JSON list of C-alpha atoms in Angstrom, two decimals:
[
{"chain": "T", "resi": 37, "resn": "HIS", "atom": "CA", "xyz": [160.07, 59.67, -7.30]},
{"chain": "T", "resi": 38, "resn": "LEU", "atom": "CA", "xyz": [163.67, 59.40, -8.53]},
{"chain": "T", "resi": 39, "resn": "ARG", "atom": "CA", "xyz": [163.48, 62.83, -10.19]},
{"chain": "T", "resi": 40, "resn": "GLU", "atom": "CA", "xyz": [162.24, 64.31, -6.92]},
{"chain": "T", "resi": 41, "resn": "LEU", "atom": "CA", "xyz": [165.44, 63.10, -5.28]},
{"chain": "T", "resi": 42, "resn": "THR", "atom": "CA", "xyz": [167.96, 63.64, -8.07]},
{"chain": "T", "resi": 43, "resn": "GLY", "atom": "CA", "xyz": [166.42, 66.27, -10.31]},
{"chain": "T", "resi": 44, "resn": "ALA", "atom": "CA", "xyz": [165.15, 66.01, -13.86]},
{"chain": "T", "resi": 45, "resn": "SER", "atom": "CA", "xyz": [168.53, 66.69, -15.46]},
{"chain": "T", "resi": 46, "resn": "ILE", "atom": "CA", "xyz": [172.22, 66.52, -14.73]},
{"chain": "T", "resi": 47, "resn": "ASP", "atom": "CA", "xyz": [173.82, 69.60, -13.23]},
{"chain": "T", "resi": 48, "resn": "PRO", "atom": "CA", "xyz": [175.96, 71.73, -15.59]},
{"chain": "T", "resi": 49, "resn": "MET", "atom": "CA", "xyz": [179.34, 70.91, -14.06]},
{"chain": "T", "resi": 50, "resn": "ALA", "atom": "CA", "xyz": [178.67, 67.17, -14.10]},
{"chain": "T", "resi": 51, "resn": "ALA", "atom": "CA", "xyz": [177.51, 67.43, -17.73]},
{"chain": "T", "resi": 52, "resn": "TYR", "atom": "CA", "xyz": [180.67, 69.35, -18.66]},
{"chain": "T", "resi": 53, "resn": "LEU", "atom": "CA", "xyz": [182.92, 66.79, -16.98]},
{"chain": "T", "resi": 54, "resn": "LEU", "atom": "CA", "xyz": [181.04, 63.94, -18.64]},
{"chain": "T", "resi": 55, "resn": "LEU", "atom": "CA", "xyz": [181.47, 65.50, -22.07]},
{"chain": "T", "resi": 56, "resn": "LEU", "atom": "CA", "xyz": [185.13, 66.21, -21.37]},
{"chain": "T", "resi": 57, "resn": "GLY", "atom": "CA", "xyz": [185.79, 62.64, -20.28]},
{"chain": "T", "resi": 58, "resn": "MET", "atom": "CA", "xyz": [183.99, 61.15, -23.27]},
{"chain": "T", "resi": 59, "resn": "LYS", "atom": "CA", "xyz": [186.54, 62.72, -25.60]},
{"chain": "T", "resi": 60, "resn": "THR", "atom": "CA", "xyz": [189.34, 60.51, -24.27]},
{"chain": "T", "resi": 61, "resn": "LEU", "atom": "CA", "xyz": [187.34, 57.43, -23.25]},
{"chain": "T", "resi": 62, "resn": "HIS", "atom": "CA", "xyz": [188.41, 55.40, -26.28]},
{"chain": "T", "resi": 63, "resn": "LEU", "atom": "CA", "xyz": [192.08, 56.13, -25.55]},
{"chain": "T", "resi": 64, "resn": "ARG", "atom": "CA", "xyz": [191.75, 55.12, -21.91]},
{"chain": "T", "resi": 65, "resn": "VAL", "atom": "CA", "xyz": [189.86, 51.92, -22.71]},
{"chain": "T", "resi": 66, "resn": "ARG", "atom": "CA", "xyz": [192.38, 50.97, -25.41]},
{"chain": "T", "resi": 67, "resn": "GLN", "atom": "CA", "xyz": [195.27, 51.47, -22.96]},
{"chain": "T", "resi": 68, "resn": "GLN", "atom": "CA", "xyz": [193.52, 49.46, -20.26]},
{"chain": "T", "resi": 69, "resn": "ASN", "atom": "CA", "xyz": [192.78, 46.60, -22.69]},
{"chain": "T", "resi": 70, "resn": "GLN", "atom": "CA", "xyz": [196.38, 46.45, -23.92]},
{"chain": "T", "resi": 71, "resn": "SER", "atom": "CA", "xyz": [197.85, 46.67, -20.43]},
{"chain": "T", "resi": 72, "resn": "ALA", "atom": "CA", "xyz": [195.49, 44.08, -18.95]},
{"chain": "T", "resi": 73, "resn": "LEU", "atom": "CA", "xyz": [196.42, 41.56, -21.64]},
{"chain": "T", "resi": 74, "resn": "GLU", "atom": "CA", "xyz": [200.16, 42.08, -21.08]},
{"chain": "T", "resi": 75, "resn": "ILE", "atom": "CA", "xyz": [199.74, 41.86, -17.30]},
{"chain": "T", "resi": 76, "resn": "ALA", "atom": "CA", "xyz": [197.60, 38.71, -17.58]},
{"chain": "T", "resi": 77, "resn": "ARG", "atom": "CA", "xyz": [200.29, 37.10, -19.76]},
{"chain": "T", "resi": 78, "resn": "PHE", "atom": "CA", "xyz": [202.98, 38.07, -17.24]},
{"chain": "T", "resi": 79, "resn": "LEU", "atom": "CA", "xyz": [201.00, 36.64, -14.32]},
{"chain": "T", "resi": 80, "resn": "GLU", "atom": "CA", "xyz": [200.15, 33.45, -16.21]},
{"chain": "T", "resi": 81, "resn": "LYS", "atom": "CA", "xyz": [203.89, 32.75, -16.61]},
{"chain": "T", "resi": 82, "resn": "HIS", "atom": "CA", "xyz": [204.80, 33.62, -13.02]},
{"chain": "T", "resi": 83, "resn": "PRO", "atom": "CA", "xyz": [205.74, 30.50, -11.04]},
{"chain": "T", "resi": 84, "resn": "ARG", "atom": "CA", "xyz": [203.95, 31.71, -7.87]},
{"chain": "T", "resi": 85, "resn": "VAL", "atom": "CA", "xyz": [200.62, 32.42, -9.58]},
{"chain": "T", "resi": 86, "resn": "VAL", "atom": "CA", "xyz": [198.26, 29.44, -9.59]},
{"chain": "T", "resi": 87, "resn": "LYS", "atom": "CA", "xyz": [195.56, 30.78, -11.93]},
{"chain": "T", "resi": 88, "resn": "VAL", "atom": "CA", "xyz": [194.79, 33.88, -14.00]},
{"chain": "T", "resi": 89, "resn": "PHE", "atom": "CA", "xyz": [191.29, 34.76, -15.13]},
{"chain": "T", "resi": 90, "resn": "TYR", "atom": "CA", "xyz": [191.19, 36.94, -18.24]},
{"chain": "T", "resi": 91, "resn": "PRO", "atom": "CA", "xyz": [189.22, 36.25, -21.43]},
{"chain": "T", "resi": 92, "resn": "GLY", "atom": "CA", "xyz": [192.10, 37.47, -23.61]},
{"chain": "T", "resi": 93, "resn": "LEU", "atom": "CA", "xyz": [194.31, 34.57, -22.57]},
{"chain": "T", "resi": 94, "resn": "GLU", "atom": "CA", "xyz": [194.28, 31.56, -24.87]},
{"chain": "T", "resi": 95, "resn": "SER", "atom": "CA", "xyz": [194.07, 29.39, -21.73]},
{"chain": "T", "resi": 96, "resn": "HIS", "atom": "CA", "xyz": [190.73, 30.95, -20.71]},
{"chain": "T", "resi": 97, "resn": "PRO", "atom": "CA", "xyz": [187.84, 28.52, -21.29]},
{"chain": "T", "resi": 98, "resn": "ASN", "atom": "CA", "xyz": [185.84, 31.17, -23.17]},
{"chain": "T", "resi": 99, "resn": "TYR", "atom": "CA", "xyz": [188.72, 32.65, -25.16]},
{"chain": "T", "resi": 100, "resn": "GLU", "atom": "CA", "xyz": [187.31, 31.70, -28.58]},
{"chain": "T", "resi": 101, "resn": "ILE", "atom": "CA", "xyz": [183.92, 33.24, -27.80]},
{"chain": "T", "resi": 102, "resn": "ALA", "atom": "CA", "xyz": [185.57, 36.39, -26.42]},
{"chain": "T", "resi": 103, "resn": "ARG", "atom": "CA", "xyz": [187.85, 36.66, -29.47]},
{"chain": "T", "resi": 104, "resn": "ARG", "atom": "CA", "xyz": [184.85, 36.49, -31.81]},
{"chain": "T", "resi": 105, "resn": "GLN", "atom": "CA", "xyz": [182.67, 38.89, -29.83]},
{"chain": "T", "resi": 106, "resn": "MET", "atom": "CA", "xyz": [185.09, 41.46, -28.42]},
{"chain": "T", "resi": 107, "resn": "SER", "atom": "CA", "xyz": [187.42, 44.03, -29.94]},
{"chain": "T", "resi": 108, "resn": "GLY", "atom": "CA", "xyz": [189.28, 44.23, -26.61]},
{"chain": "T", "resi": 109, "resn": "PHE", "atom": "CA", "xyz": [189.18, 41.96, -23.59]},
{"chain": "T", "resi": 110, "resn": "GLY", "atom": "CA", "xyz": [188.63, 44.56, -20.89]},
{"chain": "T", "resi": 111, "resn": "GLY", "atom": "CA", "xyz": [190.68, 46.18, -18.18]},
{"chain": "T", "resi": 112, "resn": "VAL", "atom": "CA", "xyz": [189.85, 43.83, -15.30]},
{"chain": "T", "resi": 113, "resn": "LEU", "atom": "CA", "xyz": [191.59, 40.55, -14.60]},
{"chain": "T", "resi": 114, "resn": "SER", "atom": "CA", "xyz": [191.95, 38.39, -11.54]},
{"chain": "T", "resi": 115, "resn": "PHE", "atom": "CA", "xyz": [194.53, 35.96, -10.30]},
{"chain": "T", "resi": 116, "resn": "VAL", "atom": "CA", "xyz": [195.22, 33.53, -7.50]},
{"chain": "T", "resi": 117, "resn": "PRO", "atom": "CA", "xyz": [198.68, 33.44, -5.94]},
{"chain": "T", "resi": 118, "resn": "GLU", "atom": "CA", "xyz": [199.82, 30.20, -4.36]},
{"chain": "T", "resi": 119, "resn": "GLY", "atom": "CA", "xyz": [199.50, 29.96, -0.60]},
{"chain": "T", "resi": 120, "resn": "GLY", "atom": "CA", "xyz": [195.86, 30.93, -0.05]},
{"chain": "T", "resi": 121, "resn": "PHE", "atom": "CA", "xyz": [194.39, 34.01, 1.58]},
{"chain": "T", "resi": 122, "resn": "LYS", "atom": "CA", "xyz": [197.35, 34.47, 3.95]},
{"chain": "T", "resi": 123, "resn": "THR", "atom": "CA", "xyz": [199.48, 35.14, 0.86]},
{"chain": "T", "resi": 124, "resn": "VAL", "atom": "CA", "xyz": [196.96, 37.71, -0.40]},
{"chain": "T", "resi": 125, "resn": "LYS", "atom": "CA", "xyz": [197.19, 39.58, 2.92]},
{"chain": "T", "resi": 126, "resn": "ARG", "atom": "CA", "xyz": [200.99, 39.72, 2.56]},
{"chain": "T", "resi": 127, "resn": "LEU", "atom": "CA", "xyz": [201.08, 40.48, -1.18]},
{"chain": "T", "resi": 128, "resn": "LEU", "atom": "CA", "xyz": [198.66, 43.41, -1.46]},
{"chain": "T", "resi": 129, "resn": "PRO", "atom": "CA", "xyz": [200.49, 45.81, 0.90]},
{"chain": "T", "resi": 130, "resn": "HIS", "atom": "CA", "xyz": [203.65, 45.43, -1.22]},
{"chain": "T", "resi": 131, "resn": "LEU", "atom": "CA", "xyz": [201.90, 46.90, -4.28]},
{"chain": "T", "resi": 132, "resn": "ARG", "atom": "CA", "xyz": [203.04, 50.48, -4.79]},
{"chain": "T", "resi": 133, "resn": "LEU", "atom": "CA", "xyz": [201.04, 51.52, -7.87]},
{"chain": "T", "resi": 134, "resn": "ALA", "atom": "CA", "xyz": [197.71, 49.81, -7.30]},
{"chain": "T", "resi": 135, "resn": "HIS", "atom": "CA", "xyz": [195.27, 51.35, -4.88]},
{"chain": "T", "resi": 136, "resn": "LEU", "atom": "CA", "xyz": [193.66, 48.87, -2.53]},
{"chain": "T", "resi": 137, "resn": "ALA", "atom": "CA", "xyz": [189.93, 49.35, -2.89]},
{"chain": "T", "resi": 138, "resn": "ALA", "atom": "CA", "xyz": [186.68, 47.64, -3.84]},
{"chain": "T", "resi": 139, "resn": "ASN", "atom": "CA", "xyz": [185.70, 49.74, -6.85]},
{"chain": "T", "resi": 140, "resn": "LEU", "atom": "CA", "xyz": [186.62, 49.05, -10.48]},
{"chain": "T", "resi": 141, "resn": "GLY", "atom": "CA", "xyz": [187.04, 50.92, -13.73]},
{"chain": "T", "resi": 142, "resn": "ALA", "atom": "CA", "xyz": [188.97, 54.01, -12.68]},
{"chain": "T", "resi": 143, "resn": "VAL", "atom": "CA", "xyz": [191.93, 55.57, -14.48]},
{"chain": "T", "resi": 144, "resn": "GLU", "atom": "CA", "xyz": [194.17, 54.37, -11.67]},
{"chain": "T", "resi": 145, "resn": "THR", "atom": "CA", "xyz": [194.91, 50.70, -11.07]},
{"chain": "T", "resi": 146, "resn": "ILE", "atom": "CA", "xyz": [192.93, 49.15, -8.23]},
{"chain": "T", "resi": 147, "resn": "ALA", "atom": "CA", "xyz": [193.45, 45.78, -6.55]},
{"chain": "T", "resi": 148, "resn": "GLY", "atom": "CA", "xyz": [191.49, 43.94, -3.94]},
{"chain": "T", "resi": 149, "resn": "PRO", "atom": "CA", "xyz": [190.30, 40.52, -2.86]},
{"chain": "T", "resi": 150, "resn": "PRO", "atom": "CA", "xyz": [186.56, 39.89, -3.31]},
{"chain": "T", "resi": 151, "resn": "ALA", "atom": "CA", "xyz": [186.63, 37.98, 0.00]},
{"chain": "T", "resi": 152, "resn": "THR", "atom": "CA", "xyz": [187.06, 41.28, 1.89]},
{"chain": "T", "resi": 153, "resn": "THR", "atom": "CA", "xyz": [185.54, 43.74, -0.59]},
{"chain": "T", "resi": 154, "resn": "SER", "atom": "CA", "xyz": [182.74, 43.02, -3.07]},
{"chain": "T", "resi": 155, "resn": "HIS", "atom": "CA", "xyz": [181.81, 39.61, -1.64]},
{"chain": "T", "resi": 156, "resn": "VAL", "atom": "CA", "xyz": [182.54, 40.20, 2.04]},
{"chain": "T", "resi": 157, "resn": "GLU", "atom": "CA", "xyz": [178.87, 39.54, 2.87]},
{"chain": "T", "resi": 158, "resn": "SER", "atom": "CA", "xyz": [179.08, 36.07, 1.31]},
{"chain": "T", "resi": 159, "resn": "SER", "atom": "CA", "xyz": [180.34, 33.13, 3.31]},
{"chain": "T", "resi": 160, "resn": "PRO", "atom": "CA", "xyz": [183.38, 31.18, 2.11]},
{"chain": "T", "resi": 161, "resn": "LYS", "atom": "CA", "xyz": [180.98, 28.40, 1.09]},
{"chain": "T", "resi": 162, "resn": "GLU", "atom": "CA", "xyz": [178.86, 30.84, -0.96]},
{"chain": "T", "resi": 163, "resn": "ARG", "atom": "CA", "xyz": [181.95, 32.32, -2.62]},
{"chain": "T", "resi": 164, "resn": "LYS", "atom": "CA", "xyz": [183.16, 28.82, -3.49]},
{"chain": "T", "resi": 165, "resn": "ALA", "atom": "CA", "xyz": [179.76, 27.95, -4.97]},
{"chain": "T", "resi": 166, "resn": "SER", "atom": "CA", "xyz": [180.00, 31.11, -7.08]},
{"chain": "T", "resi": 167, "resn": "GLY", "atom": "CA", "xyz": [183.45, 30.12, -8.33]},
{"chain": "T", "resi": 168, "resn": "ILE", "atom": "CA", "xyz": [185.31, 32.77, -6.33]},
{"chain": "T", "resi": 169, "resn": "PRO", "atom": "CA", "xyz": [188.49, 31.36, -4.76]},
{"chain": "T", "resi": 170, "resn": "GLU", "atom": "CA", "xyz": [189.31, 32.75, -1.32]},
{"chain": "T", "resi": 171, "resn": "ALA", "atom": "CA", "xyz": [192.75, 33.84, -2.54]},
{"chain": "T", "resi": 172, "resn": "LEU", "atom": "CA", "xyz": [191.43, 35.62, -5.64]},
{"chain": "T", "resi": 173, "resn": "ILE", "atom": "CA", "xyz": [192.83, 39.11, -6.28]},
{"chain": "T", "resi": 174, "resn": "ARG", "atom": "CA", "xyz": [190.83, 41.33, -8.60]},
{"chain": "T", "resi": 175, "resn": "TYR", "atom": "CA", "xyz": [193.08, 43.73, -10.51]},
{"chain": "T", "resi": 176, "resn": "SER", "atom": "CA", "xyz": [191.44, 46.61, -12.36]},
{"chain": "T", "resi": 177, "resn": "VAL", "atom": "CA", "xyz": [194.06, 48.05, -14.69]},
{"chain": "T", "resi": 178, "resn": "GLY", "atom": "CA", "xyz": [194.36, 51.82, -14.98]},
{"chain": "T", "resi": 179, "resn": "ILE", "atom": "CA", "xyz": [196.18, 53.91, -17.56]},
{"chain": "T", "resi": 180, "resn": "GLU", "atom": "CA", "xyz": [199.60, 53.85, -15.94]},
{"chain": "T", "resi": 181, "resn": "ASP", "atom": "CA", "xyz": [202.59, 52.60, -17.91]},
{"chain": "T", "resi": 182, "resn": "THR", "atom": "CA", "xyz": [202.24, 48.84, -18.47]},
{"chain": "T", "resi": 183, "resn": "ALA", "atom": "CA", "xyz": [205.91, 48.11, -17.73]},
{"chain": "T", "resi": 184, "resn": "ASP", "atom": "CA", "xyz": [205.59, 49.97, -14.42]},
{"chain": "T", "resi": 185, "resn": "LEU", "atom": "CA", "xyz": [202.53, 47.93, -13.42]},
{"chain": "T", "resi": 186, "resn": "ILE", "atom": "CA", "xyz": [204.27, 44.66, -14.29]},
{"chain": "T", "resi": 187, "resn": "ALA", "atom": "CA", "xyz": [207.38, 45.72, -12.36]},
{"chain": "T", "resi": 188, "resn": "ASP", "atom": "CA", "xyz": [205.17, 46.55, -9.38]},
{"chain": "T", "resi": 189, "resn": "LEU", "atom": "CA", "xyz": [203.48, 43.15, -9.49]},
{"chain": "T", "resi": 190, "resn": "ARG", "atom": "CA", "xyz": [206.86, 41.44, -9.89]},
{"chain": "T", "resi": 191, "resn": "GLN", "atom": "CA", "xyz": [208.39, 43.18, -6.86]},
{"chain": "T", "resi": 192, "resn": "SER", "atom": "CA", "xyz": [205.28, 42.52, -4.78]},
{"chain": "T", "resi": 193, "resn": "LEU", "atom": "CA", "xyz": [205.34, 38.82, -5.62]},
{"chain": "T", "resi": 194, "resn": "GLU", "atom": "CA", "xyz": [209.09, 38.63, -4.95]},
{"chain": "T", "resi": 195, "resn": "LYS", "atom": "CA", "xyz": [208.79, 40.34, -1.57]},
{"chain": "T", "resi": 196, "resn": "THR", "atom": "CA", "xyz": [205.79, 38.24, -0.59]},
{"chain": "T", "resi": 197, "resn": "PHE", "atom": "CA", "xyz": [207.48, 34.92, -1.32]},
{"chain": "T", "resi": 198, "resn": "SER", "atom": "CA", "xyz": [210.87, 35.88, 0.12]},
{"chain": "T", "resi": 199, "resn": "GLU", "atom": "CA", "xyz": [209.42, 36.71, 3.55]}
]
């Protein structure tokens, strides 16, 4: 039934683009891994960030397992700024380099709170039971310059907490 809807094979242009993208995938993933670790370390030291979730941080409860099993820690991290969800609503619009969206894993950096994106259908009680803080911001790191992304997060946090 699926082949009736989608066809038995990929169309030529999609196949070409897939092959083209595969040639640089390792470079993009390496950049995202390196950037995400640097960004996670920056956020962990920021006085207005309550918690950072990233398996590459020594403070992560599963760091030792991740270190043994992974060659990179991934391009997605999440963090909780102090002040709850009202802070999230003020912080996100100040970001200049991160797109505000629900998807993950693109070449551009994407940020969004699960409370209004991926887990919007869950109640606050269900999110809490799943370990998702209401003020959680998911940050999917793209391939932009790491220093630029950190500077963007820094200015966003500064603007948010100076308002």
